[in-house]
């Protein structure tokens, strides 16, 4: 991802907050847990299950850097993957295929990453042995928040919310899942524990709906209290 964002950073097209949301994020090939339990746990195992996988590795939209890494791996016959076909579609399209495979208890290997709601929705296992392709620690990376220039000054309350989001894996996955459900009009509730460092602000002065362009409601603005976005 660094090579993609670098030109924009040099042009100062947006602002990257200095503190990472989390470290140790994953970006690599993944399988449903039952597939790993059947023996497909490592990149070196993929070719052995060619028949069960129908010779396919599922990815997201064309032009994505993860897709390029997968195709390069196939072209170089790494791990004996010559003859495999990468299926490109979109994030949503790929996850539909994962859901279908899970429902039918069929084998599938696909491009996965964490944090993402997929880690809440499915029981997944990330394949080991892919350091030469995606990097060490399952394509380990740090995740940073990117905002438009001047956004934190225009919307200081949203800035306080962003800076105080909980760190770690499960909270970002849960937040992403809840926000995704909210934007699709599905029922859902997200509760965030706010750090006491945030100054007390009357509810009526928090323009969260304006700044996020979404229907949001702050249940309580007291420091240390839980805030709910529905």
JSON list of C-alpha atoms in Angstrom, two decimals:
[
{"chain": "A", "resi": 1, "resn": "UNK", "atom": "CA", "xyz": [0.00, 0.00, 0.00]},
{"chain": "A", "resi": 2, "resn": "UNK", "atom": "CA", "xyz": [2.93, 2.36, 0.62]},
{"chain": "A", "resi": 3, "resn": "UNK", "atom": "CA", "xyz": [3.74, 2.60, -3.08]},
{"chain": "A", "resi": 4, "resn": "UNK", "atom": "CA", "xyz": [0.11, 3.55, -3.82]},
{"chain": "A", "resi": 5, "resn": "UNK", "atom": "CA", "xyz": [-0.17, 6.29, -1.19]},
{"chain": "A", "resi": 6, "resn": "UNK", "atom": "CA", "xyz": [3.34, 7.79, -1.51]},
{"chain": "A", "resi": 7, "resn": "UNK", "atom": "CA", "xyz": [2.60, 10.12, -4.46]},
{"chain": "A", "resi": 8, "resn": "UNK", "atom": "CA", "xyz": [-0.36, 11.61, -2.57]},
{"chain": "A", "resi": 9, "resn": "UNK", "atom": "CA", "xyz": [1.70, 12.07, 0.58]},
{"chain": "A", "resi": 10, "resn": "UNK", "atom": "CA", "xyz": [4.38, 13.93, -1.38]},
{"chain": "A", "resi": 11, "resn": "UNK", "atom": "CA", "xyz": [1.69, 16.25, -2.79]},
{"chain": "A", "resi": 12, "resn": "UNK", "atom": "CA", "xyz": [0.17, 16.67, 0.69]},
{"chain": "A", "resi": 13, "resn": "UNK", "atom": "CA", "xyz": [-3.21, 15.76, -0.78]},
{"chain": "A", "resi": 14, "resn": "UNK", "atom": "CA", "xyz": [-4.54, 14.72, 2.64]},
{"chain": "A", "resi": 15, "resn": "UNK", "atom": "CA", "xyz": [-3.51, 14.30, 6.25]},
{"chain": "A", "resi": 16, "resn": "UNK", "atom": "CA", "xyz": [-2.40, 11.05, 7.89]},
{"chain": "A", "resi": 17, "resn": "UNK", "atom": "CA", "xyz": [-2.85, 11.03, 11.65]},
{"chain": "A", "resi": 18, "resn": "UNK", "atom": "CA", "xyz": [0.47, 10.23, 13.39]},
{"chain": "A", "resi": 19, "resn": "UNK", "atom": "CA", "xyz": [-0.77, 7.55, 15.80]},
{"chain": "A", "resi": 20, "resn": "UNK", "atom": "CA", "xyz": [-1.72, 4.20, 14.23]},
{"chain": "A", "resi": 21, "resn": "UNK", "atom": "CA", "xyz": [-5.15, 2.77, 14.94]},
{"chain": "A", "resi": 22, "resn": "UNK", "atom": "CA", "xyz": [-3.48, -0.57, 15.39]},
{"chain": "A", "resi": 23, "resn": "UNK", "atom": "CA", "xyz": [-0.33, -2.48, 14.60]},
{"chain": "A", "resi": 24, "resn": "UNK", "atom": "CA", "xyz": [-0.14, -6.05, 13.41]},
{"chain": "A", "resi": 25, "resn": "UNK", "atom": "CA", "xyz": [-2.89, -5.87, 10.81]},
{"chain": "A", "resi": 26, "resn": "UNK", "atom": "CA", "xyz": [-3.01, -8.77, 8.35]},
{"chain": "A", "resi": 27, "resn": "UNK", "atom": "CA", "xyz": [-3.14, -8.81, 4.53]},
{"chain": "A", "resi": 28, "resn": "UNK", "atom": "CA", "xyz": [-2.67, -12.23, 3.01]},
{"chain": "A", "resi": 29, "resn": "UNK", "atom": "CA", "xyz": [-4.47, -15.31, 1.73]},
{"chain": "A", "resi": 30, "resn": "UNK", "atom": "CA", "xyz": [-7.13, -16.74, 3.99]},
{"chain": "A", "resi": 31, "resn": "UNK", "atom": "CA", "xyz": [-9.46, -19.75, 4.14]},
{"chain": "A", "resi": 32, "resn": "UNK", "atom": "CA", "xyz": [-12.51, -20.69, 6.21]},
{"chain": "A", "resi": 33, "resn": "UNK", "atom": "CA", "xyz": [-11.50, -22.40, 9.46]},
{"chain": "A", "resi": 34, "resn": "UNK", "atom": "CA", "xyz": [-12.91, -25.75, 8.35]},
{"chain": "A", "resi": 35, "resn": "UNK", "atom": "CA", "xyz": [-10.62, -25.67, 5.30]},
{"chain": "A", "resi": 36, "resn": "UNK", "atom": "CA", "xyz": [-7.59, -25.10, 7.54]},
{"chain": "A", "resi": 37, "resn": "UNK", "atom": "CA", "xyz": [-8.78, -27.93, 9.78]},
{"chain": "A", "resi": 38, "resn": "UNK", "atom": "CA", "xyz": [-8.78, -30.17, 6.69]},
{"chain": "A", "resi": 39, "resn": "UNK", "atom": "CA", "xyz": [-5.08, -29.44, 6.11]},
{"chain": "A", "resi": 40, "resn": "UNK", "atom": "CA", "xyz": [-4.86, -26.26, 4.01]},
{"chain": "A", "resi": 41, "resn": "UNK", "atom": "CA", "xyz": [-2.88, -24.15, 6.47]},
{"chain": "A", "resi": 42, "resn": "UNK", "atom": "CA", "xyz": [0.10, -22.91, 4.46]},
{"chain": "A", "resi": 43, "resn": "UNK", "atom": "CA", "xyz": [0.82, -21.44, 1.03]},
{"chain": "A", "resi": 44, "resn": "UNK", "atom": "CA", "xyz": [2.63, -24.69, 0.26]},
{"chain": "A", "resi": 45, "resn": "UNK", "atom": "CA", "xyz": [-0.63, -26.61, 0.81]},
{"chain": "A", "resi": 46, "resn": "UNK", "atom": "CA", "xyz": [-2.66, -24.76, -1.84]},
{"chain": "A", "resi": 47, "resn": "UNK", "atom": "CA", "xyz": [-1.47, -26.82, -4.83]},
{"chain": "A", "resi": 48, "resn": "UNK", "atom": "CA", "xyz": [-2.22, -30.03, -2.96]},
{"chain": "A", "resi": 49, "resn": "UNK", "atom": "CA", "xyz": [-5.88, -29.02, -2.80]},
{"chain": "A", "resi": 50, "resn": "UNK", "atom": "CA", "xyz": [-6.08, -27.87, -6.45]},
{"chain": "A", "resi": 51, "resn": "UNK", "atom": "CA", "xyz": [-9.10, -30.10, -7.17]},
{"chain": "A", "resi": 52, "resn": "UNK", "atom": "CA", "xyz": [-11.07, -29.01, -4.10]},
{"chain": "A", "resi": 53, "resn": "UNK", "atom": "CA", "xyz": [-10.33, -25.35, -4.92]},
{"chain": "A", "resi": 54, "resn": "UNK", "atom": "CA", "xyz": [-11.22, -25.81, -8.59]},
{"chain": "A", "resi": 55, "resn": "UNK", "atom": "CA", "xyz": [-7.83, -24.25, -9.37]},
{"chain": "A", "resi": 56, "resn": "UNK", "atom": "CA", "xyz": [-9.02, -20.78, -8.27]},
{"chain": "A", "resi": 57, "resn": "UNK", "atom": "CA", "xyz": [-7.82, -18.08, -5.91]},
{"chain": "A", "resi": 58, "resn": "UNK", "atom": "CA", "xyz": [-10.38, -15.33, -5.30]},
{"chain": "A", "resi": 59, "resn": "UNK", "atom": "CA", "xyz": [-9.36, -11.69, -5.16]},
{"chain": "A", "resi": 60, "resn": "UNK", "atom": "CA", "xyz": [-10.94, -8.25, -5.33]},
{"chain": "A", "resi": 61, "resn": "UNK", "atom": "CA", "xyz": [-11.06, -5.47, -7.95]},
{"chain": "A", "resi": 62, "resn": "UNK", "atom": "CA", "xyz": [-8.55, -5.38, -10.83]},
{"chain": "A", "resi": 63, "resn": "UNK", "atom": "CA", "xyz": [-5.58, -3.12, -10.16]},
{"chain": "A", "resi": 64, "resn": "UNK", "atom": "CA", "xyz": [-5.42, -3.91, -6.45]},
{"chain": "A", "resi": 65, "resn": "UNK", "atom": "CA", "xyz": [-1.89, -4.51, -5.19]},
{"chain": "A", "resi": 66, "resn": "UNK", "atom": "CA", "xyz": [-2.93, -7.78, -3.51]},
{"chain": "A", "resi": 67, "resn": "UNK", "atom": "CA", "xyz": [-4.20, -9.07, -6.85]},
{"chain": "A", "resi": 68, "resn": "UNK", "atom": "CA", "xyz": [-0.88, -8.20, -8.44]},
{"chain": "A", "resi": 69, "resn": "UNK", "atom": "CA", "xyz": [0.98, -10.17, -5.79]},
{"chain": "A", "resi": 70, "resn": "UNK", "atom": "CA", "xyz": [-1.24, -13.20, -6.32]},
{"chain": "A", "resi": 71, "resn": "UNK", "atom": "CA", "xyz": [-0.85, -13.09, -10.10]},
{"chain": "A", "resi": 72, "resn": "UNK", "atom": "CA", "xyz": [2.93, -12.69, -9.83]},
{"chain": "A", "resi": 73, "resn": "UNK", "atom": "CA", "xyz": [3.01, -15.72, -7.54]},
{"chain": "A", "resi": 74, "resn": "UNK", "atom": "CA", "xyz": [1.03, -17.78, -10.07]},
{"chain": "A", "resi": 75, "resn": "UNK", "atom": "CA", "xyz": [3.13, -16.61, -13.05]},
{"chain": "A", "resi": 76, "resn": "UNK", "atom": "CA", "xyz": [6.35, -17.51, -11.22]},
{"chain": "A", "resi": 77, "resn": "UNK", "atom": "CA", "xyz": [4.95, -20.91, -10.24]},
{"chain": "A", "resi": 78, "resn": "UNK", "atom": "CA", "xyz": [5.64, -20.22, -6.60]},
{"chain": "A", "resi": 79, "resn": "UNK", "atom": "CA", "xyz": [4.36, -23.00, -4.37]},
{"chain": "A", "resi": 80, "resn": "UNK", "atom": "CA", "xyz": [3.49, -25.00, -7.51]},
{"chain": "A", "resi": 81, "resn": "UNK", "atom": "CA", "xyz": [0.59, -22.67, -8.40]},
{"chain": "A", "resi": 82, "resn": "UNK", "atom": "CA", "xyz": [1.15, -22.67, -12.17]},
{"chain": "A", "resi": 83, "resn": "UNK", "atom": "CA", "xyz": [-2.22, -23.21, -13.84]},
{"chain": "A", "resi": 84, "resn": "UNK", "atom": "CA", "xyz": [-4.24, -21.64, -11.03]},
{"chain": "A", "resi": 85, "resn": "UNK", "atom": "CA", "xyz": [-6.58, -18.83, -12.02]},
{"chain": "A", "resi": 86, "resn": "UNK", "atom": "CA", "xyz": [-7.08, -15.67, -10.02]},
{"chain": "A", "resi": 87, "resn": "UNK", "atom": "CA", "xyz": [-10.74, -14.66, -10.01]},
{"chain": "A", "resi": 88, "resn": "UNK", "atom": "CA", "xyz": [-11.04, -10.86, -9.89]},
{"chain": "A", "resi": 89, "resn": "UNK", "atom": "CA", "xyz": [-14.32, -9.13, -9.10]},
{"chain": "A", "resi": 90, "resn": "UNK", "atom": "CA", "xyz": [-14.73, -6.77, -6.14]},
{"chain": "A", "resi": 91, "resn": "UNK", "atom": "CA", "xyz": [-14.57, -6.92, -2.37]},
{"chain": "A", "resi": 92, "resn": "UNK", "atom": "CA", "xyz": [-18.31, -7.53, -2.18]},
{"chain": "A", "resi": 93, "resn": "UNK", "atom": "CA", "xyz": [-18.21, -10.06, -5.01]},
{"chain": "A", "resi": 94, "resn": "UNK", "atom": "CA", "xyz": [-15.38, -11.99, -3.40]},
{"chain": "A", "resi": 95, "resn": "UNK", "atom": "CA", "xyz": [-17.15, -12.12, -0.05]},
{"chain": "A", "resi": 96, "resn": "UNK", "atom": "CA", "xyz": [-20.30, -13.42, -1.74]},
{"chain": "A", "resi": 97, "resn": "UNK", "atom": "CA", "xyz": [-18.18, -16.31, -3.01]},
{"chain": "A", "resi": 98, "resn": "UNK", "atom": "CA", "xyz": [-16.80, -16.86, 0.49]},
{"chain": "A", "resi": 99, "resn": "UNK", "atom": "CA", "xyz": [-20.33, -16.91, 1.93]},
{"chain": "A", "resi": 100, "resn": "UNK", "atom": "CA", "xyz": [-21.46, -19.36, -0.73]},
{"chain": "A", "resi": 101, "resn": "UNK", "atom": "CA", "xyz": [-18.48, -21.63, -0.04]},
{"chain": "A", "resi": 102, "resn": "UNK", "atom": "CA", "xyz": [-19.07, -21.53, 3.71]},
{"chain": "A", "resi": 103, "resn": "UNK", "atom": "CA", "xyz": [-22.78, -22.27, 3.29]},
{"chain": "A", "resi": 104, "resn": "UNK", "atom": "CA", "xyz": [-21.96, -25.27, 1.08]},
{"chain": "A", "resi": 105, "resn": "UNK", "atom": "CA", "xyz": [-18.94, -26.32, 3.14]},
{"chain": "A", "resi": 106, "resn": "UNK", "atom": "CA", "xyz": [-16.74, -26.05, 0.03]},
{"chain": "A", "resi": 107, "resn": "UNK", "atom": "CA", "xyz": [-13.06, -25.17, -0.19]},
{"chain": "A", "resi": 108, "resn": "UNK", "atom": "CA", "xyz": [-12.06, -21.62, -1.08]},
{"chain": "A", "resi": 109, "resn": "UNK", "atom": "CA", "xyz": [-8.88, -19.55, -0.73]},
{"chain": "A", "resi": 110, "resn": "UNK", "atom": "CA", "xyz": [-9.12, -15.77, -1.05]},
{"chain": "A", "resi": 111, "resn": "UNK", "atom": "CA", "xyz": [-7.47, -12.44, -0.30]},
{"chain": "A", "resi": 112, "resn": "UNK", "atom": "CA", "xyz": [-8.25, -11.54, 3.30]},
{"chain": "A", "resi": 113, "resn": "UNK", "atom": "CA", "xyz": [-7.29, -8.77, 5.66]},
{"chain": "A", "resi": 114, "resn": "UNK", "atom": "CA", "xyz": [-7.78, -7.68, 9.22]},
{"chain": "A", "resi": 115, "resn": "UNK", "atom": "CA", "xyz": [-9.37, -5.48, 10.48]},
{"chain": "A", "resi": 116, "resn": "UNK", "atom": "CA", "xyz": [-12.49, -6.04, 8.38]},
{"chain": "A", "resi": 117, "resn": "UNK", "atom": "CA", "xyz": [-16.05, -7.22, 9.13]},
{"chain": "A", "resi": 118, "resn": "UNK", "atom": "CA", "xyz": [-15.24, -10.53, 7.40]},
{"chain": "A", "resi": 119, "resn": "UNK", "atom": "CA", "xyz": [-13.31, -11.50, 10.53]},
{"chain": "A", "resi": 120, "resn": "UNK", "atom": "CA", "xyz": [-16.46, -11.07, 12.60]},
{"chain": "A", "resi": 121, "resn": "UNK", "atom": "CA", "xyz": [-18.77, -12.74, 10.09]},
{"chain": "A", "resi": 122, "resn": "UNK", "atom": "CA", "xyz": [-16.67, -15.81, 9.24]},
{"chain": "A", "resi": 123, "resn": "UNK", "atom": "CA", "xyz": [-14.38, -18.11, 11.18]},
{"chain": "A", "resi": 124, "resn": "UNK", "atom": "CA", "xyz": [-11.18, -17.60, 9.18]},
{"chain": "A", "resi": 125, "resn": "UNK", "atom": "CA", "xyz": [-7.59, -18.83, 9.17]},
{"chain": "A", "resi": 126, "resn": "UNK", "atom": "CA", "xyz": [-4.77, -16.90, 7.51]},
{"chain": "A", "resi": 127, "resn": "UNK", "atom": "CA", "xyz": [-2.26, -19.07, 5.66]},
{"chain": "A", "resi": 128, "resn": "UNK", "atom": "CA", "xyz": [1.30, -19.24, 6.92]},
{"chain": "A", "resi": 129, "resn": "UNK", "atom": "CA", "xyz": [4.34, -19.39, 4.65]},
{"chain": "A", "resi": 130, "resn": "UNK", "atom": "CA", "xyz": [3.56, -16.33, 2.53]},
{"chain": "A", "resi": 131, "resn": "UNK", "atom": "CA", "xyz": [6.33, -14.05, 3.79]},
{"chain": "A", "resi": 132, "resn": "UNK", "atom": "CA", "xyz": [8.03, -13.90, 0.37]},
{"chain": "A", "resi": 133, "resn": "UNK", "atom": "CA", "xyz": [4.77, -12.74, -1.22]},
{"chain": "A", "resi": 134, "resn": "UNK", "atom": "CA", "xyz": [2.89, -10.55, 1.26]},
{"chain": "A", "resi": 135, "resn": "UNK", "atom": "CA", "xyz": [5.62, -9.90, 3.82]},
{"chain": "A", "resi": 136, "resn": "UNK", "atom": "CA", "xyz": [6.25, -11.25, 7.31]},
{"chain": "A", "resi": 137, "resn": "UNK", "atom": "CA", "xyz": [3.61, -11.74, 9.98]},
{"chain": "A", "resi": 138, "resn": "UNK", "atom": "CA", "xyz": [0.83, -12.51, 7.49]},
{"chain": "A", "resi": 139, "resn": "UNK", "atom": "CA", "xyz": [1.45, -9.31, 5.57]},
{"chain": "A", "resi": 140, "resn": "UNK", "atom": "CA", "xyz": [1.65, -7.44, 8.87]},
{"chain": "A", "resi": 141, "resn": "UNK", "atom": "CA", "xyz": [1.14, -3.68, 8.76]},
{"chain": "A", "resi": 142, "resn": "UNK", "atom": "CA", "xyz": [0.04, -0.69, 10.80]},
{"chain": "A", "resi": 143, "resn": "UNK", "atom": "CA", "xyz": [-3.28, 0.97, 10.04]},
{"chain": "A", "resi": 144, "resn": "UNK", "atom": "CA", "xyz": [-3.49, 4.78, 10.07]},
{"chain": "A", "resi": 145, "resn": "UNK", "atom": "CA", "xyz": [-6.44, 7.15, 9.72]},
{"chain": "A", "resi": 146, "resn": "UNK", "atom": "CA", "xyz": [-6.47, 9.43, 6.66]},
{"chain": "A", "resi": 147, "resn": "UNK", "atom": "CA", "xyz": [-8.57, 12.61, 6.61]},
{"chain": "A", "resi": 148, "resn": "UNK", "atom": "CA", "xyz": [-9.05, 15.52, 4.24]},
{"chain": "A", "resi": 149, "resn": "UNK", "atom": "CA", "xyz": [-6.82, 18.52, 4.85]},
{"chain": "A", "resi": 150, "resn": "UNK", "atom": "CA", "xyz": [-8.38, 20.73, 7.52]},
{"chain": "A", "resi": 151, "resn": "UNK", "atom": "CA", "xyz": [-11.11, 18.20, 8.35]},
{"chain": "A", "resi": 152, "resn": "UNK", "atom": "CA", "xyz": [-10.19, 17.90, 12.03]},
{"chain": "A", "resi": 153, "resn": "UNK", "atom": "CA", "xyz": [-10.36, 21.67, 12.43]},
{"chain": "A", "resi": 154, "resn": "UNK", "atom": "CA", "xyz": [-13.75, 21.88, 10.68]},
{"chain": "A", "resi": 155, "resn": "UNK", "atom": "CA", "xyz": [-15.19, 18.99, 12.70]},
{"chain": "A", "resi": 156, "resn": "UNK", "atom": "CA", "xyz": [-13.34, 18.90, 16.04]},
{"chain": "A", "resi": 157, "resn": "UNK", "atom": "CA", "xyz": [-15.81, 16.55, 17.72]},
{"chain": "A", "resi": 158, "resn": "UNK", "atom": "CA", "xyz": [-15.38, 13.94, 15.01]},
{"chain": "A", "resi": 159, "resn": "UNK", "atom": "CA", "xyz": [-11.64, 14.45, 15.38]},
{"chain": "A", "resi": 160, "resn": "UNK", "atom": "CA", "xyz": [-11.92, 13.68, 19.09]},
{"chain": "A", "resi": 161, "resn": "UNK", "atom": "CA", "xyz": [-13.94, 10.55, 18.28]},
{"chain": "A", "resi": 162, "resn": "UNK", "atom": "CA", "xyz": [-11.37, 9.36, 15.72]},
{"chain": "A", "resi": 163, "resn": "UNK", "atom": "CA", "xyz": [-8.44, 9.96, 18.06]},
{"chain": "A", "resi": 164, "resn": "UNK", "atom": "CA", "xyz": [-10.12, 8.05, 20.87]},
{"chain": "A", "resi": 165, "resn": "UNK", "atom": "CA", "xyz": [-11.35, 5.02, 18.98]},
{"chain": "A", "resi": 166, "resn": "UNK", "atom": "CA", "xyz": [-10.34, 1.81, 20.79]},
{"chain": "A", "resi": 167, "resn": "UNK", "atom": "CA", "xyz": [-7.13, 0.18, 19.60]},
{"chain": "A", "resi": 168, "resn": "UNK", "atom": "CA", "xyz": [-6.92, -3.52, 18.81]},
{"chain": "A", "resi": 169, "resn": "UNK", "atom": "CA", "xyz": [-8.41, -6.03, 16.40]},
{"chain": "A", "resi": 170, "resn": "UNK", "atom": "CA", "xyz": [-11.94, -6.88, 17.49]},
{"chain": "A", "resi": 171, "resn": "UNK", "atom": "CA", "xyz": [-13.15, -3.29, 18.10]},
{"chain": "A", "resi": 172, "resn": "UNK", "atom": "CA", "xyz": [-12.26, -2.07, 14.56]},
{"chain": "A", "resi": 173, "resn": "UNK", "atom": "CA", "xyz": [-13.85, -5.18, 13.05]},
{"chain": "A", "resi": 174, "resn": "UNK", "atom": "CA", "xyz": [-16.98, -4.63, 15.11]},
{"chain": "A", "resi": 175, "resn": "UNK", "atom": "CA", "xyz": [-17.04, -0.90, 14.32]},
{"chain": "A", "resi": 176, "resn": "UNK", "atom": "CA", "xyz": [-16.72, -1.58, 10.58]},
{"chain": "A", "resi": 177, "resn": "UNK", "atom": "CA", "xyz": [-19.49, -4.18, 10.73]},
{"chain": "A", "resi": 178, "resn": "UNK", "atom": "CA", "xyz": [-21.82, -1.88, 12.68]},
{"chain": "A", "resi": 179, "resn": "UNK", "atom": "CA", "xyz": [-21.22, 1.14, 10.42]},
{"chain": "A", "resi": 180, "resn": "UNK", "atom": "CA", "xyz": [-21.66, -1.03, 7.33]},
{"chain": "A", "resi": 181, "resn": "UNK", "atom": "CA", "xyz": [-25.00, -2.28, 8.67]},
{"chain": "A", "resi": 182, "resn": "UNK", "atom": "CA", "xyz": [-26.05, 1.28, 9.54]},
{"chain": "A", "resi": 183, "resn": "UNK", "atom": "CA", "xyz": [-25.30, 2.58, 6.05]},
{"chain": "A", "resi": 184, "resn": "UNK", "atom": "CA", "xyz": [-27.28, -0.29, 4.53]},
{"chain": "A", "resi": 185, "resn": "UNK", "atom": "CA", "xyz": [-30.26, 0.54, 6.72]},
{"chain": "A", "resi": 186, "resn": "UNK", "atom": "CA", "xyz": [-29.96, -2.59, 8.83]},
{"chain": "A", "resi": 187, "resn": "UNK", "atom": "CA", "xyz": [-30.56, -2.65, 12.58]},
{"chain": "A", "resi": 188, "resn": "UNK", "atom": "CA", "xyz": [-27.44, -2.42, 14.65]},
{"chain": "A", "resi": 189, "resn": "UNK", "atom": "CA", "xyz": [-25.89, -0.68, 17.61]},
{"chain": "A", "resi": 190, "resn": "UNK", "atom": "CA", "xyz": [-22.31, 0.41, 18.22]},
{"chain": "A", "resi": 191, "resn": "UNK", "atom": "CA", "xyz": [-21.13, 1.39, 21.70]},
{"chain": "A", "resi": 192, "resn": "UNK", "atom": "CA", "xyz": [-17.79, 3.15, 22.11]},
{"chain": "A", "resi": 193, "resn": "UNK", "atom": "CA", "xyz": [-16.12, 3.76, 25.49]},
{"chain": "A", "resi": 194, "resn": "UNK", "atom": "CA", "xyz": [-14.84, 7.32, 25.42]},
{"chain": "A", "resi": 195, "resn": "UNK", "atom": "CA", "xyz": [-11.60, 8.17, 27.21]},
{"chain": "A", "resi": 196, "resn": "UNK", "atom": "CA", "xyz": [-11.96, 10.59, 30.15]},
{"chain": "A", "resi": 197, "resn": "UNK", "atom": "CA", "xyz": [-9.49, 12.93, 28.42]},
{"chain": "A", "resi": 198, "resn": "UNK", "atom": "CA", "xyz": [-12.27, 14.21, 26.12]},
{"chain": "A", "resi": 199, "resn": "UNK", "atom": "CA", "xyz": [-13.71, 17.41, 27.64]},
{"chain": "A", "resi": 200, "resn": "UNK", "atom": "CA", "xyz": [-17.35, 17.48, 28.66]},
{"chain": "A", "resi": 201, "resn": "UNK", "atom": "CA", "xyz": [-19.40, 18.73, 25.72]},
{"chain": "A", "resi": 202, "resn": "UNK", "atom": "CA", "xyz": [-23.17, 19.30, 25.75]},
{"chain": "A", "resi": 203, "resn": "UNK", "atom": "CA", "xyz": [-24.99, 16.94, 23.39]},
{"chain": "A", "resi": 204, "resn": "UNK", "atom": "CA", "xyz": [-26.51, 19.74, 21.32]},
{"chain": "A", "resi": 205, "resn": "UNK", "atom": "CA", "xyz": [-23.05, 21.06, 20.42]},
{"chain": "A", "resi": 206, "resn": "UNK", "atom": "CA", "xyz": [-21.84, 17.84, 18.78]},
{"chain": "A", "resi": 207, "resn": "UNK", "atom": "CA", "xyz": [-22.46, 18.16, 15.01]},
{"chain": "A", "resi": 208, "resn": "UNK", "atom": "CA", "xyz": [-21.72, 14.49, 14.39]},
{"chain": "A", "resi": 209, "resn": "UNK", "atom": "CA", "xyz": [-24.49, 14.03, 11.83]},
{"chain": "A", "resi": 210, "resn": "UNK", "atom": "CA", "xyz": [-23.28, 17.01, 9.80]},
{"chain": "A", "resi": 211, "resn": "UNK", "atom": "CA", "xyz": [-19.61, 16.00, 9.83]},
{"chain": "A", "resi": 212, "resn": "UNK", "atom": "CA", "xyz": [-20.18, 12.32, 9.08]},
{"chain": "A", "resi": 213, "resn": "UNK", "atom": "CA", "xyz": [-23.02, 12.89, 6.60]},
{"chain": "A", "resi": 214, "resn": "UNK", "atom": "CA", "xyz": [-24.80, 9.99, 8.25]},
{"chain": "A", "resi": 215, "resn": "UNK", "atom": "CA", "xyz": [-27.61, 9.52, 10.74]},
{"chain": "A", "resi": 216, "resn": "UNK", "atom": "CA", "xyz": [-25.89, 9.34, 14.09]},
{"chain": "A", "resi": 217, "resn": "UNK", "atom": "CA", "xyz": [-26.88, 10.03, 17.65]},
{"chain": "A", "resi": 218, "resn": "UNK", "atom": "CA", "xyz": [-24.73, 10.55, 20.70]},
{"chain": "A", "resi": 219, "resn": "UNK", "atom": "CA", "xyz": [-26.41, 8.83, 23.63]},
{"chain": "A", "resi": 220, "resn": "UNK", "atom": "CA", "xyz": [-24.27, 10.52, 26.28]},
{"chain": "A", "resi": 221, "resn": "UNK", "atom": "CA", "xyz": [-21.55, 13.17, 26.12]},
{"chain": "A", "resi": 222, "resn": "UNK", "atom": "CA", "xyz": [-20.20, 12.70, 29.63]},
{"chain": "A", "resi": 223, "resn": "UNK", "atom": "CA", "xyz": [-16.51, 11.81, 29.91]},
{"chain": "A", "resi": 224, "resn": "UNK", "atom": "CA", "xyz": [-16.04, 8.11, 30.58]},
{"chain": "A", "resi": 225, "resn": "UNK", "atom": "CA", "xyz": [-19.57, 7.27, 29.51]},
{"chain": "A", "resi": 226, "resn": "UNK", "atom": "CA", "xyz": [-20.54, 5.02, 26.61]},
{"chain": "A", "resi": 227, "resn": "UNK", "atom": "CA", "xyz": [-21.54, 6.69, 23.37]},
{"chain": "A", "resi": 228, "resn": "UNK", "atom": "CA", "xyz": [-23.86, 4.88, 21.00]},
{"chain": "A", "resi": 229, "resn": "UNK", "atom": "CA", "xyz": [-24.15, 5.33, 17.25]},
{"chain": "A", "resi": 230, "resn": "UNK", "atom": "CA", "xyz": [-27.32, 3.78, 15.83]}
]
